[in-house]
Coordinates of C-alpha atoms and ligand atoms in Angstrom, one line a residue:
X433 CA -213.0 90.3 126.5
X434 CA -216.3 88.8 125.8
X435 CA -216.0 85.4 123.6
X436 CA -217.5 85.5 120.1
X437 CA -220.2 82.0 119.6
X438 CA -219.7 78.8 118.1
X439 CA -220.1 78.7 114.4
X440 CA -221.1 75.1 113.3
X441 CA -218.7 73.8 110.8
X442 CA -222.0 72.9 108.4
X443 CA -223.0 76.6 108.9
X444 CA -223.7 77.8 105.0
X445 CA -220.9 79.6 104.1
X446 CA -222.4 83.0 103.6
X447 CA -224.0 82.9 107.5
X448 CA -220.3 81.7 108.5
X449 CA -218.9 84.4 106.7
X450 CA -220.8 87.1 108.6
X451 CA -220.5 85.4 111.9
X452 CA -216.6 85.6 111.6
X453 CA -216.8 88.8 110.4
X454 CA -218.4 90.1 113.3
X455 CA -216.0 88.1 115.7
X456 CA -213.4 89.6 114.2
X457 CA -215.1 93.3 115.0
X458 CA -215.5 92.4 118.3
X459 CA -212.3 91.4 118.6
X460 CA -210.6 94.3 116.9
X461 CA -212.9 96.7 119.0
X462 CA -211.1 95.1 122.2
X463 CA -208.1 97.3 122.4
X464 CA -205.6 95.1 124.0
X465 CA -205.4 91.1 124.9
X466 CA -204.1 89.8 127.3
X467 CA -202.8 86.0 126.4
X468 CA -202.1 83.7 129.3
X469 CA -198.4 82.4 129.0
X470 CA -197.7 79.4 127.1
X471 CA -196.2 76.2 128.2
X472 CA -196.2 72.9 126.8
X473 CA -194.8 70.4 124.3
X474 CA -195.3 72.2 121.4
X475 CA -193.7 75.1 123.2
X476 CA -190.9 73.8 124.4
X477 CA -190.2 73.0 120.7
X478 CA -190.8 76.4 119.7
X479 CA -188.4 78.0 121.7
X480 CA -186.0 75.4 120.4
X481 CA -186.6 76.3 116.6
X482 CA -187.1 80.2 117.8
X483 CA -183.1 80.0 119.3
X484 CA -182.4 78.8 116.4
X485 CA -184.1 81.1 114.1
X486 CA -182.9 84.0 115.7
X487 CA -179.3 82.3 115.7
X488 CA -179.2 82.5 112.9
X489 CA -180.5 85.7 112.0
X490 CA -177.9 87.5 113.9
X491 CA -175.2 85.6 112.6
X492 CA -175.5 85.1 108.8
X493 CA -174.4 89.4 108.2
X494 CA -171.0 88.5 109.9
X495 CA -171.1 85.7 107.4
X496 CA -168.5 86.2 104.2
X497 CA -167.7 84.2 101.3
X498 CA -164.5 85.5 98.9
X499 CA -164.6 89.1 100.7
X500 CA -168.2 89.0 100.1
X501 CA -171.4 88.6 103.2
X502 CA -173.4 85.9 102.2
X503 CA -176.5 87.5 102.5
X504 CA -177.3 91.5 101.6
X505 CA -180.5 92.6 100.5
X506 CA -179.9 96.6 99.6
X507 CA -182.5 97.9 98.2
X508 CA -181.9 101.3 97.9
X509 CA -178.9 100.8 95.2
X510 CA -181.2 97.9 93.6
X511 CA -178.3 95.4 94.7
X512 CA -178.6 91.9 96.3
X513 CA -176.3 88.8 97.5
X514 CA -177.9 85.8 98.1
X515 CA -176.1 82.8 99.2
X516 CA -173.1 84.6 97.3
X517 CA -174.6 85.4 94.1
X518 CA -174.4 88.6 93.6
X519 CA -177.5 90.2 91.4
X520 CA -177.1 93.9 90.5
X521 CA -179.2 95.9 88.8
X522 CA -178.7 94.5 85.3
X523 CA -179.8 91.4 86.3
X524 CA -183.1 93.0 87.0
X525 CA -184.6 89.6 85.0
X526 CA -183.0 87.4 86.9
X527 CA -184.1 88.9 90.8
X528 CA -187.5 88.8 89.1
X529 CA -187.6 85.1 88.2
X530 CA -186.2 84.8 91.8
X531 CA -188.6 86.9 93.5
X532 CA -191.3 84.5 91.7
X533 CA -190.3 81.6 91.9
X534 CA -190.2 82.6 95.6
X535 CA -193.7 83.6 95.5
X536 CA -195.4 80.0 93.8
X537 CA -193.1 78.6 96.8
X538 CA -194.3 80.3 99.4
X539 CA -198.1 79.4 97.5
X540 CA -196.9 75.5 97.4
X541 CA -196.0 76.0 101.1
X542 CA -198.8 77.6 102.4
X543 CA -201.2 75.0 100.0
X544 CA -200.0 72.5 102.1
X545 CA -198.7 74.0 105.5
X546 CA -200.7 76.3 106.0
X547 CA -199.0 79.0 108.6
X548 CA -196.5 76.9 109.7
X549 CA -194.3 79.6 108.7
X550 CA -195.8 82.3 110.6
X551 CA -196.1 80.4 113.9
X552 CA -192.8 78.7 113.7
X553 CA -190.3 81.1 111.5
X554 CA -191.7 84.6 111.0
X555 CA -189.7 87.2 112.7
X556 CA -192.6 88.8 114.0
X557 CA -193.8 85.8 115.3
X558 CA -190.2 85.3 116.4
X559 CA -189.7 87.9 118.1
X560 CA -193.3 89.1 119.3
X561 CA -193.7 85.5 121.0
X562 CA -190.4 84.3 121.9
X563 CA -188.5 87.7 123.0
X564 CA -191.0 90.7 124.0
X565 CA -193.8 88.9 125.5
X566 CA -190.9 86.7 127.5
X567 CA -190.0 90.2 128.6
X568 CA -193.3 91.4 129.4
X569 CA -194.4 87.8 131.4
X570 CA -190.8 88.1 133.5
X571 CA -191.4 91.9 134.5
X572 CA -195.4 92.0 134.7
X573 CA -196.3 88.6 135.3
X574 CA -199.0 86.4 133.4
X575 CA -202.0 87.8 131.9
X576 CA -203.9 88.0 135.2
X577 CA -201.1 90.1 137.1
X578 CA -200.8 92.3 134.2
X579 CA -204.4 92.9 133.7
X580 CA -204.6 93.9 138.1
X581 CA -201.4 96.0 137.0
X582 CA -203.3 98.1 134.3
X583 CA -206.2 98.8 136.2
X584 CA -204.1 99.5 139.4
X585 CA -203.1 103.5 140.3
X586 CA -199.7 104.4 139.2
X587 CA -197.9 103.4 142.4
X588 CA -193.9 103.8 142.4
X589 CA -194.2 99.5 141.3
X590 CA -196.3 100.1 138.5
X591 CA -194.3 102.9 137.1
X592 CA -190.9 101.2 138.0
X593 CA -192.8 97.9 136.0
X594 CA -193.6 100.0 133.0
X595 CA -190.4 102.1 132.7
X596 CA -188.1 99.0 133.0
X597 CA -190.4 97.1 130.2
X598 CA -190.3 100.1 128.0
X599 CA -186.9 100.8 128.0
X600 CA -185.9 97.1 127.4
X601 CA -188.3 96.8 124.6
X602 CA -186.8 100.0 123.1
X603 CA -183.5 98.5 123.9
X604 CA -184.4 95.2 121.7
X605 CA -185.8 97.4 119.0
X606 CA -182.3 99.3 118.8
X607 CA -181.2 96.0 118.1
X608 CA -183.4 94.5 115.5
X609 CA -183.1 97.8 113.5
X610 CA -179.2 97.5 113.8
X611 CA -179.8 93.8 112.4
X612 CA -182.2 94.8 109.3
X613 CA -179.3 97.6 108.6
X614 CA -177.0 94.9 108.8
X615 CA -179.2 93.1 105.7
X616 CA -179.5 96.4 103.8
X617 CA -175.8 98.0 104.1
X618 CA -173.9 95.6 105.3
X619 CA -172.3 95.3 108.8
X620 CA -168.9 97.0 107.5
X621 CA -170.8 100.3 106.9
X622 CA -172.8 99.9 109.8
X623 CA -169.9 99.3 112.1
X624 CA -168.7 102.4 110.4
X625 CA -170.8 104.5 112.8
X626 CA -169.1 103.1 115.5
X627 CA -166.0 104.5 113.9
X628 CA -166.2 107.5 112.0
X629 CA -167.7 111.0 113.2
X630 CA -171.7 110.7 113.4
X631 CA -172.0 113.7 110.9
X632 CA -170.8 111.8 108.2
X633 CA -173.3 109.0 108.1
X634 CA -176.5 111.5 109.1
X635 CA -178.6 109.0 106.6
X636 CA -177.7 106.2 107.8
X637 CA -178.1 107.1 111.8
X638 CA -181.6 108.4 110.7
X639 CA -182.4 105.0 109.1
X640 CA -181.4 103.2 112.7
X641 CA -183.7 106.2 114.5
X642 CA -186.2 105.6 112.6
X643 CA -186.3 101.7 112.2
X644 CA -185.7 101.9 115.6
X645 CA -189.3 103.6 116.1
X646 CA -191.2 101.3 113.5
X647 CA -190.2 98.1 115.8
X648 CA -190.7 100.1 119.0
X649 CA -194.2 100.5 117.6
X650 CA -194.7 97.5 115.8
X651 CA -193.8 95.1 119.1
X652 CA -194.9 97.5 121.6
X653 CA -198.4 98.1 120.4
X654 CA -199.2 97.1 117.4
X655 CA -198.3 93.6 118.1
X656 CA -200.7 90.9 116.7
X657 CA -202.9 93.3 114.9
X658 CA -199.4 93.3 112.6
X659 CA -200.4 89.6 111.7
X660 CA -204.2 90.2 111.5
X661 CA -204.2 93.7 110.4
X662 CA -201.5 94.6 108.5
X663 CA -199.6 91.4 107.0
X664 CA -200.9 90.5 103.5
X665 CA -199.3 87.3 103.7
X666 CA -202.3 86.7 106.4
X667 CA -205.0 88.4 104.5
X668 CA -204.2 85.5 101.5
X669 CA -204.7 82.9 103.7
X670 CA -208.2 82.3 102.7
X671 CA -207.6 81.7 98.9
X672 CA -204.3 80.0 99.5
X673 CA -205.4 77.2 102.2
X674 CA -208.2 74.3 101.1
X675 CA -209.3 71.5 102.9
X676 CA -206.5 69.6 102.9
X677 CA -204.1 72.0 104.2
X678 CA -202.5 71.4 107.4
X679 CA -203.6 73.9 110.1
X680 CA -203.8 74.2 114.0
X681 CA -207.1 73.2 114.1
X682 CA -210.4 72.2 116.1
X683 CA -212.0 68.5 115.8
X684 CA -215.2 69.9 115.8
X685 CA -216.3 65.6 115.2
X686 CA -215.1 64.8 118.2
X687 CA -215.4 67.9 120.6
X688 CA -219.4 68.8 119.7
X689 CA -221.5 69.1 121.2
X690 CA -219.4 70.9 123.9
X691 CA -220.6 71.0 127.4
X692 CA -219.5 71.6 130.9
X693 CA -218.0 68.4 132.6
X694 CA -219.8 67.4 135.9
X695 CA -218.6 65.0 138.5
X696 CA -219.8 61.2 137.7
X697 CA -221.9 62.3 134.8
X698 CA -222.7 59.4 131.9
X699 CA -221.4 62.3 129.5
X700 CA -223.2 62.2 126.3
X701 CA -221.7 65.7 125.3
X702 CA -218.1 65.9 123.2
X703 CA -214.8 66.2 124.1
X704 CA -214.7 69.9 124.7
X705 CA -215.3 70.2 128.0
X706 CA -216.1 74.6 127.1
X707 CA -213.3 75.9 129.7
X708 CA -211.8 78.1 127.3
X709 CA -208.3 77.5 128.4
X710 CA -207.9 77.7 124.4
X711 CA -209.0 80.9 124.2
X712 CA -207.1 82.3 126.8
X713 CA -203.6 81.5 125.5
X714 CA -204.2 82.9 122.1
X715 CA -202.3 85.6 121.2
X716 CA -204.7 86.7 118.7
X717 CA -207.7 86.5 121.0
X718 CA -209.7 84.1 118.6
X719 CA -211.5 81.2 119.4
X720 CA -210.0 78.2 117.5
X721 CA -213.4 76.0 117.8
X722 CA -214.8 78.5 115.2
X723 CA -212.9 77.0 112.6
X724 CA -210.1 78.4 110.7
X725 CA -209.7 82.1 110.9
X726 CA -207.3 84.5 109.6
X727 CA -205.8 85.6 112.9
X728 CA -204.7 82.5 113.3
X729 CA -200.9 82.2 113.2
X730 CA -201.2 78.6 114.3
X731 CA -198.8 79.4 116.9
X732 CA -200.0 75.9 118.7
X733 CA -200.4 77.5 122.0
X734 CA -204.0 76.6 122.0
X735 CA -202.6 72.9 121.1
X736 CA -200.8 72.9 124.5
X737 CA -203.4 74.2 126.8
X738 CA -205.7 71.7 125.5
X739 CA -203.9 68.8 125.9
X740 CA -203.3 69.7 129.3
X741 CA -206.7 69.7 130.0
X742 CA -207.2 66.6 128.3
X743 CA -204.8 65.1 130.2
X744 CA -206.4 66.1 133.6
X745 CA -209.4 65.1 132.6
X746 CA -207.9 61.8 131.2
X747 CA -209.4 62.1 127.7
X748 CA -207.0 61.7 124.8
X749 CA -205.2 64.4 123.9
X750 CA -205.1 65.9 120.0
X751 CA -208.5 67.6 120.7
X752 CA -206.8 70.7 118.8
X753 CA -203.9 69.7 117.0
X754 CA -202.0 69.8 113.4
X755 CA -204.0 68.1 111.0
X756 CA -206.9 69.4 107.7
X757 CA -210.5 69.4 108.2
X758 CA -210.6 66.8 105.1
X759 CA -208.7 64.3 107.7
X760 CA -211.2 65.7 110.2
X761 CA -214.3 65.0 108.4
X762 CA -213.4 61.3 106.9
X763 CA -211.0 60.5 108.9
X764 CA -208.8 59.9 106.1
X765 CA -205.2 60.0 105.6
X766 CA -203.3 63.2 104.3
X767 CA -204.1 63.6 100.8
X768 CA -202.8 66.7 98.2
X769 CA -205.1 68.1 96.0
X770 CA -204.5 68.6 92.1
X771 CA -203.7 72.2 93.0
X772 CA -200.2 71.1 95.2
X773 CA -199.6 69.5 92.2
X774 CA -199.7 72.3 89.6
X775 CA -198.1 74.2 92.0
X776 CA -195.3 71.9 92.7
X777 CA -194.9 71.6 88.6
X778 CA -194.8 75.4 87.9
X779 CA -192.0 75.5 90.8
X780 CA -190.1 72.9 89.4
X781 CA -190.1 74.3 85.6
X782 CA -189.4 78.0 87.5
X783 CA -186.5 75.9 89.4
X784 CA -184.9 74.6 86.2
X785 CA -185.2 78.0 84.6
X786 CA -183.4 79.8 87.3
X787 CA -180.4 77.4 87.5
X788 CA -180.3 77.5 83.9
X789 CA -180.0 81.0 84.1
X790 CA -177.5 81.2 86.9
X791 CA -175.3 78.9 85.1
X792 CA -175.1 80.4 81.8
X793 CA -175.1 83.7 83.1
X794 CA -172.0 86.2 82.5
X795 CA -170.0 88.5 84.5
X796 CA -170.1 91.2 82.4
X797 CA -173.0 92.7 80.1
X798 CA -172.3 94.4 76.6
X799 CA -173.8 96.5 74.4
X800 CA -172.0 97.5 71.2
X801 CA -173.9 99.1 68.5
X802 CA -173.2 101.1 65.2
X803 CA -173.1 104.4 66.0
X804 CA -176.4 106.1 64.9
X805 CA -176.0 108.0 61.2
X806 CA -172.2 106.9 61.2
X807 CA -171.2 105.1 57.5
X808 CA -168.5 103.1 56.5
X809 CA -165.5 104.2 55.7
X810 CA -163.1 102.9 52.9
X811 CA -159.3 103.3 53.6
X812 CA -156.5 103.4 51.8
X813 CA -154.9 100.1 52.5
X814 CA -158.0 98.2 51.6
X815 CA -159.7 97.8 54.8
X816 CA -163.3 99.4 55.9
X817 CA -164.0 100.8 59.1
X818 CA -167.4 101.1 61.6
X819 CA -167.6 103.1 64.1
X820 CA -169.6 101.7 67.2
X821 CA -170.6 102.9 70.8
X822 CA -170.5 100.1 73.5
X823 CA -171.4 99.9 77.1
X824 CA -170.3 97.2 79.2
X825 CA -172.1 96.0 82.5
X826 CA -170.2 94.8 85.4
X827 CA -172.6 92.3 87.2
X828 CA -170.3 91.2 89.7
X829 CA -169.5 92.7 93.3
X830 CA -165.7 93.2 92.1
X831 CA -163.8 95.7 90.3
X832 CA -162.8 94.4 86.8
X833 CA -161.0 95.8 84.2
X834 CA -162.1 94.2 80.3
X835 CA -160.7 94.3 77.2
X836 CA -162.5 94.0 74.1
X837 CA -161.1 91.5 71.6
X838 CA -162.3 90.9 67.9
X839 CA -162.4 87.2 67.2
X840 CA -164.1 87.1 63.4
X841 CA -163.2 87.9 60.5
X842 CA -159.8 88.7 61.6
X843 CA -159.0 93.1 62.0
X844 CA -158.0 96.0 65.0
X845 CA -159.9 97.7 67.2
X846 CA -159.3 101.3 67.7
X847 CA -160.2 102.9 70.5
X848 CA -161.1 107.1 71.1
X849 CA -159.5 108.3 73.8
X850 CA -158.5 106.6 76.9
X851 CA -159.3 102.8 76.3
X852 CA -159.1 102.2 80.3
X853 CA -162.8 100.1 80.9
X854 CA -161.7 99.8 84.8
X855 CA -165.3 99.3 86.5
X856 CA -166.1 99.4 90.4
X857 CA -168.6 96.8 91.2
X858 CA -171.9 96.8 89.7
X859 CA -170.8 99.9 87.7
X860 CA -170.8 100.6 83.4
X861 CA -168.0 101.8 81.4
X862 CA -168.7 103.3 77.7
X863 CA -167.0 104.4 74.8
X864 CA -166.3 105.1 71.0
X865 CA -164.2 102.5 68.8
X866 CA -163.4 101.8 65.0
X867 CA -163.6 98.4 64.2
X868 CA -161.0 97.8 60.8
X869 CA -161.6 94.7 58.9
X870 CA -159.5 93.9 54.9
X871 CA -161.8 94.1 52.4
X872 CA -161.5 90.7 51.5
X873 CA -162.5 89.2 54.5
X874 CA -166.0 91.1 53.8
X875 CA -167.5 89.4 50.9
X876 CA -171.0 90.9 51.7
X877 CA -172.6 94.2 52.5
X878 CA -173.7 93.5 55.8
X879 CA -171.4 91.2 57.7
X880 CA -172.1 89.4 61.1
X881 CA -168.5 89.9 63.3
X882 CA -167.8 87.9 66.3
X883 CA -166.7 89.7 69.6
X884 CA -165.6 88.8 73.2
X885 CA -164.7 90.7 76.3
X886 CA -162.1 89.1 78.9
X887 CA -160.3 90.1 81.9
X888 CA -156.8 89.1 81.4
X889 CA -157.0 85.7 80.3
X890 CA -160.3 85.0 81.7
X891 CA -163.0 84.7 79.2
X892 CA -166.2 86.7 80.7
X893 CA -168.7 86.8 77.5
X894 CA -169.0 87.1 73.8
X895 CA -171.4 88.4 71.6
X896 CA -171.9 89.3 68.0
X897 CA -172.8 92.4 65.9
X898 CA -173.1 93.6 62.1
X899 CA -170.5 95.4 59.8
X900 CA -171.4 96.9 56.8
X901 CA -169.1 97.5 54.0
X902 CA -169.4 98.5 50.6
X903 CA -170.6 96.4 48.0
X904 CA -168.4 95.7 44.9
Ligands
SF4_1579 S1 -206.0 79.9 117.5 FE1 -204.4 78.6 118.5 S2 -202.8 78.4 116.9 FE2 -204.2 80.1 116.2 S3 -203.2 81.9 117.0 FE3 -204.7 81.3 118.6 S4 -203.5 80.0 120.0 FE4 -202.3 80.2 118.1
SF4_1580 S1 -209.1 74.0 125.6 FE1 -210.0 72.1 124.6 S2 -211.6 71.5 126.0 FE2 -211.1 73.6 126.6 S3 -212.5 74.9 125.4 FE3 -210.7 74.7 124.2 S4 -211.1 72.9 122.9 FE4 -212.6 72.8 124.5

């Protein structure tokens, strides 16, 4: 792979522009890379956090609070636990203040992180890095034995190489779409294919096949171009970060003018001593000393194979390292821009909102209306009646069975037909019911009547609709 140039960090921005658009081209137009294997402080850290990531990814399904897992994200029925909250698909309002207040803080995060998510806790990063390529390095070797392995004729090694890589990548794959099941169904339905006759979960064996697939694809050849192609999460990265974001980054001050270093030269040059060792650890294939690009996923390999060249050179070390080309420039401390702090206010009030909304919020969800065209109706014993339709929510991931009390003006409720409101979770019941109230309780034509649904003795919501009655 041929290396794109230096862009000078005083370039003008449109020249810049153009010069990183064609590295990327050139990049993209090399069909695979070949990264040399990481080692180092920052990733021996990594594979720290990664265990730990992916600990927890495998465990929190099994997890259950009340009866309930902790953490299900189904999509197709519109229904969603998180941290054991369930949100079903009346609380459509709720998921959607969730969903952005999510969004400003994955903005605040990225305003002043940068990607430390995406080299540190994305899955595909996670997994990519930390699981497949481990595979590839232990069966193939590093990026040199690998590159002598394509080229090579297929001996028995070569295919023995590629058919034992395959199949434990496909292997992993199984896995992960097992996991993501796990997120969507649950892992009591999914251990249900274990169980029960394949035939009668076809849908769900398809959704394992084909998930299967994507991630066979995804970490078997798509790889990084999933981060520099495909993720729009990536493709934001250049209105979200600003000077003052924290990136894996090049100290262009201190490394320019790079040069070659020669035995017992007077060096005049930078730092960056040009050996590329940077370059040839990224997973992306970018050159970091271009300045901030989108394929970066500040995965901090680059950090590493710089500071060991630092180090055997005996320079300092931090040539590339975590820091914002404000701090680069003036050498100033970390600052945060007024953005961080609209940001972090519009999270905060989003914050308040949502607990607000969580703690006010009701089990159960009730509509209960006069019955279109329906009238009054005087009775004999001087009481009126009003017919109304209702439809009752259950928000919860429970079965419940409500009854429907009148609290004001005193009266009876009378229900048509079978008045069993028995709902499985997340489901609706509905019905007809006359509502009977003494004429002297109704002093005007249109009164406001006060309502509550419990379960047994437990209060669940109340609410209020209007009662007409004749006028005297
Ligand atoms: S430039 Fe450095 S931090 Fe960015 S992806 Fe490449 S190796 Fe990782
Ligand atoms: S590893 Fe360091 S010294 Fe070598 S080319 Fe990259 S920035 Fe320069």
């Amino acid at each position: 792979m041929s290396i794109p140039n230096y862009i000078p960090q005083d370039q003008k921005p449109a020249a810049r522009g153009q010069q990183l658009k064609a590295n990327s081209q050139q990049l993209k137009a090399d069909s695979k890379l070949y990264p040399q294997k990481p080692k180092g402080k920052w990733h021996n850290r990594r594979v720290v956090f990664s265990v730990a990531v992916l600990s927890i990814l495998f465990i929190t399904p099994f997890i259950n609070i009340g009866g309930q897992p902790i953490l299900l994200l189904n999509v197709l029925e519109r229904k969603f636990i998180i941290f054991g909250l369930f949100i079903g698909p009346q609380d459509y309002w709720l998921f959607g203040v969730m969903m952005l207040t999510f969004m400003v803080m994955i903005v605040l995060f990225t305003v002043v992180f940068g990607r430390l998510w995406c080299g540190w806790a994305c899955p595909q990063t996670v997994f990519m890095e930390m699981v497949f390529r481990k595979i590839e390095y232990a069966i193939e070797g590093d990026a040199g034995k690998q590159k002598l392995l394509d080229k090579a004729p297929w001996t028995a090694d070569k295919l023995f190489k590629k058919a034992l890589k395959y199949s434990i990548f496909l292997a992993v794959s199984f896995v992960i779409a097992n996991l993501l099941l796990a997120y969507i169904v649950g892992v009591d339905e999914l251990s249900r294919i274990v169980h029960e006759p394949l035939e009668d979960h076809i849908p769900l064996f398809s959704g394992i096949v084909a998930f299967t697939a994507i991630f066979y694809f995804n970490f078997a050849w798509l790889r990084e171009k999933a981060c520099t192609v495909v993720c729009p999460y990536g493709r934001l990265q250049s209105v979200l970060i600003d000077r003052n974001t924290i990136t894996v980054a090049y100290d262009h001050e201190r490394g320019e003018t790079r040069g070659k270093l020669h035995k017992n030269e007077i060096r005049t040059n930078g730092d960056c001593i040009d050996c590329f060792q940077c370059v040839a650890v990224c997973p992306t294939g970018i050159d970091i000393r271009n300045g901030n690009q989108m394929e970066c996923v500040n995965c901090t390999a680059c950090i590493d194979a710089c500071d060991a060249i630092m180090e055997k050179i005996d320079f300092k070390k931090g040539l590339i390292r975590y820091t914002s080309e404000n701090e680069i420039e003036r050498k100033s401390g970390k600052s945060f821009g007024p953005r961080v702090w609209g940001y972090a206010a519009v999270l905060l009030l989003l914050c308040g909102g949502l607990v607000g909304m969580i703690a006010t919020r009701s089990d159960t969800q009730t509509s209960f209306l006069r019955t279109p065209g329906s009238r009054y109706i005087e009775n004999k014993d001087n009481t009126v009646s009003n017919l109304y339709t209702f439809k009752i929510f259950n928000k919860t991931n429970r079965t419940i069975t409500p009854t429907i009390r009148l609290n004001a003006p005193d009266g009876t409720l009378l229900f048509a037909g079978s008045p069993d409101l028995t709902m499985q979770p997340a489901g609706m019941a509905e019905g007809t019911v006359f509502v009977t109230i003494p004429k002297t309780s109704l002093p005007n034509r249109k009164t406001v009547i006060k309502m509550s649904v419990y379960q047994g003795d437990i209060f669940l919501e109340d609410f209020e609709t209007t009662f007409m009655a004749p006028q005297d």
